[in-house]
XYZ file of C-alpha atoms in Angstrom:
734
model
C 86.033 -29.885 1.543
C 83.352 -31.788 -0.422
C 80.650 -30.033 -2.386
C 77.782 -31.897 -0.653
C 77.121 -33.345 2.757
C 74.245 -35.824 2.487
C 72.666 -36.396 5.907
C 70.659 -39.629 6.203
C 68.715 -40.316 9.432
C 68.062 -44.056 9.809
C 65.364 -45.843 11.820
C 63.602 -49.145 11.069
C 64.202 -49.137 7.305
C 66.339 -52.228 6.772
C 64.254 -53.232 3.756
C 65.005 -49.951 1.966
C 68.343 -48.807 3.412
C 70.659 -50.508 0.929
C 68.743 -49.055 -2.011
C 68.939 -45.606 -0.443
C 72.696 -45.783 0.189
C 73.412 -47.231 -3.260
C 71.504 -44.386 -4.890
C 73.953 -41.926 -3.307
C 77.230 -43.824 -3.431
C 76.754 -44.815 -7.081
C 76.204 -41.235 -8.277
C 78.399 -40.222 -11.225
C 79.277 -37.033 -9.322
C 81.641 -38.121 -6.552
C 82.442 -34.938 -4.597
C 80.286 -35.624 -1.549
C 80.231 -37.153 1.901
C 77.425 -39.124 3.545
C 76.667 -38.763 7.241
C 74.336 -41.589 8.253
C 72.769 -41.287 11.685
C 71.652 -44.572 13.233
C 68.775 -43.376 15.425
C 69.092 -46.408 17.700
C 67.327 -48.504 15.081
C 66.266 -51.904 16.485
C 66.200 -53.810 13.176
C 69.883 -54.139 12.283
C 70.229 -50.921 10.259
C 73.333 -49.993 12.256
C 75.150 -53.124 11.071
C 74.221 -52.389 7.447
C 75.603 -48.859 7.805
C 78.863 -50.155 9.287
C 79.254 -52.617 6.394
C 78.861 -49.821 3.865
C 81.244 -47.554 5.795
C 83.942 -50.226 5.655
C 83.665 -50.334 1.874
C 83.360 -46.605 1.152
C 85.299 -43.950 3.096
C 82.830 -41.252 1.984
C 80.274 -42.713 4.425
C 80.490 -41.832 8.108
C 78.162 -43.468 10.635
C 76.928 -41.991 13.911
C 75.255 -44.381 16.350
C 72.955 -42.505 18.748
C 72.688 -44.024 22.250
C 68.887 -43.636 22.280
C 66.143 -42.875 19.812
C 65.891 -39.124 19.206
C 63.389 -38.881 16.365
C 63.790 -37.796 12.759
C 64.483 -34.098 13.345
C 66.925 -34.586 16.208
C 68.783 -37.264 14.213
C 69.295 -34.748 11.428
C 70.544 -32.229 13.981
C 73.030 -34.797 15.273
C 74.529 -35.207 11.817
C 74.884 -31.520 10.930
C 77.930 -30.702 13.151
C 79.923 -33.350 11.293
C 79.095 -31.916 7.861
C 81.982 -30.265 6.001
C 80.377 -29.819 2.572
C 79.451 -26.548 0.925
C 75.824 -27.689 0.744
C 73.571 -29.840 2.905
C 71.128 -32.399 1.539
C 68.739 -34.309 3.780
C 67.758 -37.714 2.426
C 65.262 -39.900 4.269
C 66.501 -43.470 4.429
C 63.559 -44.976 2.547
C 63.910 -42.527 -0.352
C 66.465 -42.554 -3.174
C 68.348 -40.101 -5.331
C 67.800 -40.520 -9.063
C 70.792 -41.339 -11.308
C 72.718 -38.179 -12.159
C 70.933 -36.104 -9.495
C 74.051 -34.766 -7.745
C 75.686 -33.839 -11.040
C 72.564 -31.924 -12.090
C 72.339 -30.163 -8.706
C 76.040 -29.250 -8.790
C 75.760 -27.862 -12.303
C 72.718 -25.792 -11.359
C 74.451 -24.405 -8.253
C 77.391 -23.343 -10.385
C 75.081 -21.847 -12.995
C 73.242 -19.768 -10.354
C 76.416 -18.847 -8.439
C 75.787 -20.650 -5.158
C 72.336 -19.564 -3.941
C 71.251 -19.952 -0.321
C 68.663 -22.595 -1.256
C 68.134 -24.691 -4.375
C 64.711 -26.332 -4.805
C 64.594 -29.407 -7.047
C 61.848 -31.732 -8.258
C 60.795 -35.147 -7.017
C 58.483 -38.007 -7.937
C 56.276 -40.108 -5.685
C 57.000 -43.808 -6.118
C 54.207 -46.008 -4.801
C 54.566 -49.403 -3.143
C 52.508 -50.982 -5.945
C 54.955 -49.702 -8.594
C 53.359 -46.492 -9.825
C 55.237 -43.214 -10.239
C 53.772 -39.723 -10.196
C 55.653 -36.491 -10.685
C 55.199 -33.480 -8.435
C 51.963 -31.846 -9.623
C 53.478 -28.352 -9.243
C 56.610 -29.016 -11.303
C 55.671 -26.051 -13.493
C 56.605 -23.714 -10.604
C 60.207 -24.898 -10.878
C 60.207 -24.485 -14.642
C 58.740 -20.973 -14.533
C 61.301 -19.855 -11.939
C 64.350 -21.260 -13.700
C 65.777 -17.894 -14.767
C 68.438 -16.859 -12.260
C 67.781 -16.459 -8.540
C 64.992 -14.784 -6.586
C 63.518 -14.256 -3.143
C 60.260 -15.665 -1.819
C 58.776 -12.166 -2.064
C 59.597 -12.063 -5.779
C 58.127 -15.527 -6.402
C 55.684 -16.355 -3.581
C 54.427 -19.380 -5.530
C 57.552 -21.207 -4.315
C 55.729 -21.596 -0.982
C 53.007 -23.634 -2.695
C 55.448 -26.500 -3.183
C 55.603 -29.303 -0.657
C 57.105 -27.811 2.519
C 59.609 -30.565 3.232
C 63.339 -30.464 3.802
C 64.397 -33.179 1.319
C 63.487 -31.477 -1.980
C 66.050 -28.739 -1.405
C 69.755 -28.278 -0.840
C 71.002 -25.580 1.523
C 74.253 -23.626 1.621
C 75.847 -24.768 4.874
C 77.122 -21.300 5.802
C 73.593 -19.962 5.365
C 72.198 -22.617 7.706
C 74.913 -21.905 10.288
C 74.417 -18.148 10.054
C 70.682 -18.446 10.837
C 71.015 -21.292 13.310
C 68.381 -23.437 11.640
C 67.667 -26.727 13.408
C 64.921 -29.306 13.613
C 62.528 -29.462 16.584
C 61.270 -32.744 18.060
C 57.990 -34.331 16.995
C 56.066 -34.932 13.806
C 55.945 -32.313 11.002
C 59.444 -31.175 11.991
C 60.108 -29.957 8.427
C 57.566 -27.126 8.813
C 59.520 -24.832 11.209
C 62.694 -25.442 9.187
C 61.435 -24.980 5.642
C 59.339 -21.823 5.997
C 62.082 -19.848 7.778
C 64.739 -21.151 5.389
C 62.816 -19.994 2.322
C 61.532 -16.700 3.751
C 64.978 -15.609 4.972
C 66.880 -16.621 1.847
C 68.263 -13.785 -0.208
C 68.899 -15.996 -3.214
C 66.746 -19.020 -4.141
C 67.171 -21.074 -7.319
C 65.214 -23.953 -8.832
C 66.070 -27.068 -10.795
C 63.290 -28.530 -12.946
C 64.638 -32.074 -12.730
C 63.463 -35.066 -10.698
C 66.355 -35.658 -8.299
C 64.598 -37.724 -5.654
C 62.154 -40.607 -5.529
C 59.790 -40.101 -2.584
C 58.724 -43.574 -1.512
C 55.045 -43.980 -0.624
C 55.075 -46.945 1.737
C 52.022 -49.097 2.243
C 52.594 -49.143 5.986
C 55.178 -47.916 8.450
C 55.614 -44.272 7.456
C 54.903 -41.520 9.954
C 52.099 -40.037 7.888
C 50.303 -43.384 7.644
C 50.428 -43.989 11.407
C 47.313 -43.405 13.508
C 48.527 -41.467 16.522
C 47.936 -38.455 18.734
C 51.431 -37.357 17.726
C 49.796 -35.636 14.752
C 48.849 -32.965 17.302
C 52.520 -31.922 17.020
C 51.597 -29.908 13.954
C 50.159 -27.186 16.197
C 53.435 -26.756 18.077
C 55.365 -26.694 14.819
C 53.312 -23.802 13.458
C 53.697 -21.987 16.793
C 57.444 -22.210 16.136
C 56.961 -20.731 12.661
C 55.053 -17.751 14.083
C 57.675 -17.382 16.824
C 60.285 -17.068 14.055
C 58.234 -14.260 12.518
C 58.056 -12.541 15.921
C 61.854 -12.638 16.106
C 62.226 -11.308 12.566
C 59.923 -8.289 12.108
C 61.136 -7.850 8.532
C 59.167 -10.994 7.669
C 55.898 -9.797 9.203
C 54.284 -9.420 5.761
C 54.140 -13.220 5.535
C 51.714 -13.643 8.457
C 48.524 -13.780 6.326
C 50.100 -16.347 3.994
C 51.332 -18.556 6.827
C 48.022 -18.177 8.679
C 46.230 -19.529 5.596
C 48.704 -22.359 5.039
C 48.507 -23.370 8.687
C 44.709 -23.635 8.522
C 44.826 -25.611 5.262
C 47.521 -27.961 6.549
C 45.727 -28.732 9.821
C 42.378 -29.315 8.115
C 44.108 -31.615 5.656
C 45.530 -33.691 8.531
C 42.072 -33.838 10.126
C 40.429 -34.991 6.885
C 43.004 -37.677 6.078
C 41.673 -41.104 7.119
C 43.871 -43.087 9.444
C 45.980 -40.276 10.882
C 44.049 -39.324 14.019
C 42.205 -41.638 16.412
C 38.465 -41.117 15.992
C 38.160 -40.090 19.638
C 40.745 -37.327 19.165
C 39.356 -35.602 16.061
C 37.098 -33.200 17.961
C 39.956 -32.107 20.188
C 42.234 -31.699 17.162
C 39.651 -29.451 15.489
C 39.307 -27.291 18.608
C 43.073 -26.950 18.970
C 43.308 -25.952 15.321
C 40.511 -23.381 15.679
C 42.214 -21.861 18.733
C 45.542 -21.625 16.891
C 43.808 -20.145 13.856
C 42.099 -17.512 15.991
C 45.246 -16.680 17.971
C 47.245 -15.826 14.857
C 44.439 -14.286 12.846
C 45.348 -11.201 10.809
C 43.283 -8.375 9.375
C 43.073 -10.189 6.034
C 39.679 -11.743 5.116
C 39.401 -15.426 5.948
C 39.329 -17.596 2.776
C 36.007 -19.349 2.205
C 37.502 -22.796 2.683
C 38.787 -21.897 6.161
C 35.682 -20.244 7.546
C 34.667 -23.590 9.003
C 37.318 -22.944 11.684
C 35.206 -20.052 12.950
C 32.428 -22.463 13.953
C 32.322 -25.549 16.148
C 33.265 -29.138 15.472
C 29.592 -30.109 14.982
C 29.335 -27.594 12.177
C 32.495 -28.990 10.628
C 31.082 -32.526 10.722
C 27.799 -31.351 9.217
C 29.687 -29.697 6.409
C 31.740 -32.847 5.760
C 28.585 -34.969 5.660
C 26.886 -32.479 3.344
C 29.859 -32.509 1.009
C 29.901 -36.313 0.961
C 26.146 -36.409 0.320
C 26.424 -33.862 -2.478
C 29.205 -35.907 -4.079
C 27.102 -39.067 -3.890
C 24.062 -37.274 -5.325
C 26.204 -35.846 -8.061
C 27.460 -39.295 -8.992
C 23.906 -40.651 -9.120
C 22.770 -37.669 -11.164
C 25.620 -38.021 -13.620
C 24.890 -41.722 -13.944
C 21.199 -41.061 -14.667
C 22.015 -38.314 -17.133
C 24.536 -40.604 -18.802
C 21.959 -43.352 -19.238
C 19.431 -40.914 -20.682
C 22.013 -39.364 -22.971
C 23.101 -42.802 -24.152
C 19.552 -43.713 -25.098
C 19.110 -40.418 -26.925
C 22.389 -40.903 -28.782
C 21.475 -44.410 -29.845
C 18.068 -43.242 -31.098
C 19.632 -40.337 -32.967
C 22.341 -42.557 -34.455
C 19.807 -45.146 -35.612
C 17.771 -42.446 -37.345
C 20.858 -40.942 -38.988
C 22.012 -44.308 -40.260
C 18.851 -44.659 -42.261
C 20.184 -41.908 -44.508
C 22.519 -42.867 -47.377
C 26.299 -42.591 -47.068
C 27.900 -39.438 -48.431
C 30.304 -40.595 -51.184
C 32.230 -37.327 -50.886
C 32.902 -37.385 -47.142
C 36.131 -38.709 -45.583
C 36.905 -38.771 -41.866
C 40.449 -38.907 -40.499
C 42.124 -39.500 -37.155
C 45.690 -40.174 -36.036
C 47.365 -41.292 -32.819
C 44.131 -41.380 -30.800
C 42.848 -38.050 -32.139
C 46.024 -36.012 -31.497
C 45.957 -33.981 -34.709
C 46.858 -33.936 -38.407
C 49.725 -36.417 -38.187
C 51.311 -39.544 -39.636
C 49.948 -41.605 -42.517
C 46.414 -40.167 -42.277
C 47.856 -36.652 -42.654
C 49.796 -37.664 -45.777
C 46.667 -39.258 -47.278
C 44.651 -36.165 -46.381
C 47.111 -33.863 -48.182
C 47.037 -36.088 -51.261
C 43.227 -36.167 -51.220
C 43.036 -32.376 -51.180
C 45.272 -32.318 -54.247
C 43.804 -35.188 -56.279
C 40.191 -35.233 -55.083
C 39.174 -31.676 -54.138
C 35.506 -32.688 -54.337
C 35.911 -34.869 -51.215
C 35.164 -33.184 -47.908
C 37.908 -34.071 -45.430
C 37.067 -33.888 -41.715
C 39.422 -34.635 -38.822
C 38.408 -36.056 -35.446
C 40.451 -34.509 -32.619
C 40.389 -34.197 -28.853
C 39.326 -30.864 -27.450
C 42.793 -30.051 -26.103
C 44.298 -30.500 -29.580
C 41.904 -28.327 -31.594
C 43.901 -25.106 -31.160
C 47.045 -26.759 -32.566
C 45.526 -27.751 -35.918
C 46.826 -26.185 -39.145
C 44.677 -23.473 -40.709
C 41.902 -24.429 -43.133
C 41.442 -27.877 -41.621
C 37.854 -28.888 -40.906
C 37.499 -30.826 -37.680
C 35.006 -32.174 -35.160
C 35.581 -32.904 -31.486
C 35.511 -36.524 -30.388
C 32.096 -37.441 -28.977
C 30.359 -34.245 -30.073
C 27.121 -34.037 -32.068
C 29.136 -32.995 -35.133
C 31.328 -36.077 -34.653
C 28.285 -38.339 -34.625
C 26.926 -36.614 -37.720
C 30.023 -37.062 -39.877
C 30.828 -40.592 -38.699
C 27.229 -41.694 -39.315
C 27.390 -40.776 -43.019
C 31.061 -40.786 -44.080
C 32.168 -43.191 -46.778
C 35.906 -43.115 -46.066
C 37.548 -43.643 -42.673
C 41.326 -43.225 -42.402
C 43.133 -43.966 -39.140
C 46.368 -45.387 -37.729
C 44.669 -46.343 -34.437
C 41.381 -48.190 -34.024
C 38.207 -46.111 -33.913
C 36.185 -46.115 -30.662
C 33.897 -49.134 -30.149
C 30.803 -46.910 -30.463
C 31.558 -46.276 -34.138
C 29.694 -48.959 -36.109
C 30.773 -49.801 -39.619
C 28.022 -49.243 -42.180
C 27.791 -51.342 -45.348
C 29.520 -49.514 -48.181
C 31.917 -47.543 -45.989
C 35.653 -47.937 -46.615
C 37.933 -48.227 -43.581
C 41.609 -47.671 -44.355
C 44.074 -48.592 -41.611
C 47.698 -47.511 -41.901
C 49.148 -48.804 -38.602
C 52.012 -46.872 -36.970
C 55.010 -48.319 -38.711
C 56.731 -51.604 -39.391
C 56.355 -53.935 -36.403
C 59.326 -55.310 -34.509
C 57.604 -56.000 -31.184
C 54.574 -58.258 -30.797
C 51.216 -56.728 -31.656
C 47.540 -57.669 -31.561
C 46.699 -61.313 -30.949
C 50.385 -62.161 -30.518
C 50.249 -60.319 -27.174
C 47.983 -63.021 -25.739
C 51.104 -64.938 -24.765
C 52.730 -61.873 -23.183
C 50.600 -60.979 -20.149
C 52.960 -58.262 -18.957
C 52.933 -56.457 -22.300
C 49.154 -56.585 -22.648
C 48.460 -55.405 -19.091
C 45.292 -53.301 -19.257
C 44.758 -54.154 -22.923
C 41.622 -55.980 -24.047
C 42.909 -57.973 -27.026
C 39.514 -59.488 -28.011
C 37.959 -56.029 -28.084
C 40.913 -54.758 -30.124
C 40.266 -57.471 -32.695
C 36.543 -56.682 -32.793
C 37.435 -53.104 -33.616
C 39.916 -54.285 -36.251
C 37.107 -56.262 -37.883
C 36.012 -52.915 -39.372
C 39.173 -52.625 -41.472
C 38.747 -52.980 -45.212
C 42.338 -52.230 -46.192
C 45.631 -52.549 -44.346
C 48.504 -50.499 -45.790
C 51.969 -52.081 -45.694
C 55.493 -50.945 -46.547
C 57.023 -54.406 -46.853
C 56.191 -58.099 -46.948
C 57.296 -58.493 -43.337
C 54.506 -56.144 -42.221
C 52.046 -57.964 -44.444
C 52.832 -61.260 -42.716
C 52.717 -59.734 -39.241
C 49.362 -57.998 -39.663
C 47.787 -61.147 -41.095
C 48.953 -63.058 -38.049
C 48.464 -60.396 -35.348
C 45.033 -59.280 -36.598
C 43.114 -62.342 -37.871
C 40.396 -60.202 -39.460
C 38.886 -59.908 -42.935
C 40.856 -57.080 -44.499
C 42.761 -56.730 -47.744
C 46.470 -56.018 -47.462
C 47.682 -53.307 -49.872
C 51.345 -52.996 -50.796
C 51.183 -49.230 -51.039
C 54.168 -48.196 -48.957
C 53.846 -45.918 -45.916
C 52.300 -42.557 -46.899
C 54.085 -40.681 -44.109
C 57.419 -41.852 -45.535
C 56.870 -40.119 -48.871
C 58.600 -36.994 -47.527
C 61.579 -39.109 -46.470
C 61.885 -40.908 -49.787
C 61.591 -37.587 -51.636
C 63.908 -35.706 -49.241
C 65.895 -32.807 -50.672
C 68.901 -30.915 -49.314
C 67.673 -28.352 -46.823
C 64.674 -30.335 -45.646
C 64.648 -30.091 -41.872
C 66.240 -26.643 -41.884
C 63.182 -25.147 -40.191
C 63.582 -27.527 -37.254
C 67.257 -26.675 -36.922
C 66.530 -22.956 -37.046
C 63.694 -23.231 -34.519
C 65.982 -24.921 -32.014
C 69.087 -22.844 -32.690
C 71.140 -25.695 -34.162
C 74.071 -24.390 -36.241
C 73.851 -25.213 -39.929
C 77.215 -26.992 -39.932
C 76.464 -29.226 -36.936
C 76.072 -32.973 -37.223
C 72.742 -33.821 -35.589
C 72.428 -37.171 -33.813
C 68.852 -38.187 -33.063
C 68.270 -40.473 -30.072
C 64.814 -42.099 -30.076
C 64.314 -44.748 -27.365
C 61.132 -46.785 -27.105
C 59.152 -47.671 -23.958
C 59.680 -50.786 -21.831
C 56.629 -52.860 -21.006
C 58.418 -54.633 -18.166
C 58.960 -51.364 -16.267
C 56.006 -49.530 -14.740
C 55.812 -46.146 -16.395
C 57.700 -47.452 -19.429
C 60.864 -45.360 -19.089
C 64.370 -46.632 -18.427
C 67.337 -44.293 -18.818
C 69.812 -46.431 -20.743
C 72.797 -44.080 -20.407
C 73.751 -40.561 -19.292
C 72.456 -38.202 -21.972
C 74.661 -35.325 -20.831
C 77.735 -37.525 -21.108
C 76.734 -38.714 -24.587
C 76.190 -35.134 -25.751
C 79.634 -34.229 -24.401
C 81.315 -37.295 -25.890
C 79.908 -36.535 -29.341
C 82.208 -33.525 -29.261
C 82.320 -30.107 -30.866
C 80.243 -29.646 -33.982
C 77.554 -32.109 -32.862
C 74.056 -31.618 -31.461
C 72.163 -34.367 -29.660
C 68.395 -34.364 -30.273
C 66.251 -36.578 -28.025
C 62.742 -37.720 -28.857
C 61.094 -39.889 -26.216
C 58.292 -42.302 -27.065
C 54.973 -40.356 -27.268
C 53.530 -42.399 -24.397
C 56.248 -40.956 -22.134
C 55.716 -37.313 -23.063
C 53.397 -36.458 -20.167
C 54.883 -38.706 -17.494
C 57.918 -38.315 -15.223
C 60.407 -39.460 -17.882
C 61.271 -35.962 -19.106
C 61.619 -34.741 -15.546
C 64.445 -37.217 -15.021
C 66.779 -34.891 -16.913
C 65.740 -34.386 -20.523
C 63.807 -31.152 -19.939
C 66.523 -29.684 -17.725
C 69.294 -30.574 -20.201
C 67.224 -28.967 -22.966
C 66.900 -25.756 -20.939
C 70.661 -25.656 -20.415
C 71.365 -26.204 -24.104
C 73.083 -29.553 -23.552
C 70.672 -31.231 -25.955
C 67.435 -30.562 -27.829
C 64.270 -32.189 -26.484
C 62.099 -32.892 -29.534
C 59.491 -34.992 -27.730
C 56.794 -32.358 -28.236
C 57.524 -31.858 -31.925
C 54.272 -32.912 -33.641
C 55.848 -34.052 -36.906
C 58.511 -36.673 -36.341
C 59.271 -36.673 -40.076
C 60.667 -33.151 -39.711
C 62.880 -34.258 -36.826
C 64.230 -37.151 -38.893
C 64.916 -34.904 -41.877
C 66.887 -32.523 -39.651
C 69.169 -35.272 -38.330
C 72.280 -36.880 -39.778
C 72.279 -40.130 -37.796
C 69.904 -42.119 -35.604
C 70.496 -43.943 -32.326
C 67.609 -46.079 -31.183
C 66.959 -49.271 -29.332
C 63.882 -51.067 -30.642
C 61.754 -48.180 -31.889
C 59.815 -48.643 -35.139
C 61.250 -45.260 -36.113
C 64.299 -47.067 -37.506
C 62.234 -48.595 -40.324
C 61.070 -45.152 -41.465
C 64.494 -43.556 -40.960
C 66.123 -46.155 -43.182
C 64.468 -44.441 -46.153
C 66.893 -41.535 -45.648
C 69.878 -43.895 -46.080
C 71.682 -42.261 -43.151
C 73.657 -44.005 -40.381
C 71.664 -45.922 -37.757
C 73.035 -47.444 -34.552
C 70.930 -49.909 -32.546
C 71.677 -49.681 -28.818
C 70.595 -53.113 -27.576
C 71.959 -53.344 -24.052
C 68.757 -55.009 -22.742
C 67.573 -56.968 -25.774
C 67.069 -60.147 -23.756
C 64.839 -58.474 -21.151
C 62.925 -56.588 -23.843
C 62.113 -59.665 -25.914
C 61.244 -61.718 -22.842
C 58.639 -59.178 -21.772
C 57.281 -57.925 -25.105
C 58.308 -60.441 -27.739
C 59.812 -59.649 -31.133
C 59.186 -60.926 -34.661
C 62.883 -61.189 -35.473
C 66.249 -60.562 -33.858
C 67.086 -56.929 -34.602
C 70.629 -57.437 -33.316
C 71.228 -59.999 -36.092
C 69.325 -58.056 -38.775
C 70.211 -54.493 -37.818
C 70.230 -51.406 -40.055
C 73.747 -50.618 -38.839
C 76.148 -51.441 -36.071
C 74.812 -52.695 -32.731
C 76.107 -51.468 -29.364
C 75.556 -53.419 -26.167
C 77.131 -50.951 -23.745
C 77.598 -47.202 -23.527
C 81.300 -47.662 -24.180
C 80.565 -49.362 -27.486
C 78.004 -46.701 -28.416
C 80.350 -43.766 -27.803
C 83.185 -45.552 -29.617
C 81.065 -46.058 -32.740
C 80.672 -42.279 -33.054
C 84.134 -41.264 -31.827
C 85.824 -43.616 -34.288
C 83.462 -42.898 -37.165
C 82.647 -46.602 -37.423
C 78.930 -45.838 -37.488
C 79.517 -44.605 -41.047
C 81.920 -47.256 -42.316
C 81.474 -49.705 -45.184
C 80.093 -52.428 -42.929
C 77.429 -50.053 -41.624
C 76.482 -49.117 -45.189
C 76.178 -52.782 -46.185
C 73.972 -53.549 -43.192
C 71.796 -50.548 -44.001
C 71.450 -51.555 -47.646
C 70.230 -55.032 -46.706
C 67.816 -53.569 -44.162
C 66.430 -51.082 -46.704
C 65.926 -53.813 -49.283
C 63.862 -55.819 -46.832
C 61.870 -53.164 -45.005
C 61.594 -50.204 -47.411
C 60.701 -52.264 -50.470
C 57.305 -50.614 -51.193
C 58.263 -47.065 -50.142
C 58.752 -45.217 -53.419
C 57.539 -41.719 -52.490
C 54.076 -42.167 -54.042
C 52.231 -44.053 -51.303
C 49.728 -41.324 -50.384
C 48.857 -40.646 -54.024
C 48.450 -44.381 -54.590
C 45.974 -44.714 -51.701
C 43.816 -41.821 -52.900
C 43.771 -42.943 -56.517
C 42.996 -46.577 -55.861
C 40.711 -46.382 -52.823
C 38.966 -43.014 -53.146
C 38.920 -42.368 -56.889
C 38.812 -45.965 -58.092
C 41.562 -45.317 -60.620
C 44.331 -47.760 -61.533
C 47.739 -46.760 -60.246
C 51.239 -47.988 -60.911
C 51.982 -50.426 -58.055
C 54.953 -50.023 -55.795
C 58.126 -51.587 -57.109
C 58.309 -55.106 -55.672
C 61.678 -56.829 -56.098
C 61.700 -60.563 -56.629
C 62.815 -62.616 -53.611
C 66.481 -63.535 -53.653
C 67.386 -67.145 -54.139
C 66.532 -69.097 -51.028
C 64.766 -66.133 -49.370
C 61.657 -67.025 -47.381
C 58.990 -64.727 -45.970
C 58.905 -66.392 -42.585
C 58.425 -64.754 -39.198
C 60.771 -65.885 -36.472
C 59.988 -65.239 -32.832
C 62.534 -64.405 -30.166
């Protein structure tokens, strides 16, 4: 008996069917069966299913003699299911890699609940991806099992059948089945959740919900959308047959009204001539099942006529239009006032004792600017140091740090008169450089991938990026801080602006160069990592050739397991992926289960590096900083060709690596299992890499910047070794 029976109804999806089937049959977890139901599809889907069934005995195909519809096709497949759990997968959707393994592990962890609810992401026909907006509900409910009464917020999730797996005995016991018509998930999902004695959640994206441009049921203009009324009648009939669930009537009455009004408001679902009738049918249904509970304000429109509804819709549209015009007028007036105020303020002299800082687009006291700020407080206490931050970051700042919010009056005041500007990202275009001000730019590390003007030849990598405007903003730089001659060459080429390059070293790397035993212990303690564990840090970068930027290069759970006892895997995704669906693909869920540590939200990456004993990365600039620790580094370059073709690189990292290079997961796991990542060859590669890319990092970079640029004092320059015989400072493109 398999663990899962995956039921796939199929109708007119030949363009997506192979991708759907592959997403199931190629799962790493193999204890499942697939029951594909050919709903008399006229486009050759039946032949595709038969081809797959010949190749894989786990796939069984049912050919229906006539079209039955989505719900009835699912019903046809259920009697053939032998698995412990049922999953319903629409044939234009796909399971994510590792989904069945994650679901199986969660079922075991929660001791076989009646229903397990997992996360999904919408994948749009134009390439975009958006995670379920209510994913937090799954995260908050992840402790053990519960009933709907204990966590009613579970009913706020999308009421569909395919984001859940159901214990087959539970389905059989209650006789759940799908009715005919559109919105057939409604009279299945509500009863299944309300009757369940044990519900569990999995905060992991297990399914990609395809948003088709045309052809889906929800994008079809038809009177069949009237079926929603019959489906809710079936839900209330279920309540009538189960008096113990009567307490849910007010909730379902509200959700029915909201759902029907949403269908009515969606453009393209109902024929224009049918909208009045749809409203009246909805109002009658709403009245028929009304309870003693007060009607929510948003549903009171159902107590009036269709004309009143239309008037309200027009009023809302008019108010929105007026609001846009008003905001536009207020914005113009405010802009004029700001420009007048700024002009007046710029007539005042610069304050020679005022420095303004920002890092990573105003995300807090971080990176090189933070290191320079700390040195300034020590060496130049007379200088007032002010940080520019976004409003959502203000509460996370360290104590005793003066700050202003981006765009506020205080921001305009300090930026109008400051002498020193320190940043690792360009300042907004509205900030004009005044004569006498000193702009110090630290960048965000040593560049491997193309930057600045070099992106002009890489249209995919600079999508949405205005390179000429970027260069105009870089024209404000007075000084560019570099850690090596490679960076010096790159910045001169990528940013053809009038700045002076300073061989100071990277201020943020001072803590790495000066690392002492025990540094990083706070991170280990905070995340419960045993003192004697070997910590392997995995830090992948983003891919410009993939929308969303995230590609899972290998199974993180498998890598954590293959590292073996006495090891802890720490994962830090690229900051640009922190708020997207990338973490929902497994990292967050594996962190919750203790399989690995997700350090993506850790504000200070230096602390994460100090806490680790080895680094695995692909093409992240983190490797150049990490090399200062003189600890093992493995470059996982399984897609180097695709990466360089889309983004471009200044040199071949696979030929000039800071350690061994793996080009497959097998090679990566072997390097750690065999200990080769720490052998003499790895040490020699790392030494050559450090000599080239850590040459100006001597642990005094921040002090050097403050002394030379803020205090005007001479400082001992960074140690600069003479070039080896025949060595040339030449950039090579791949």
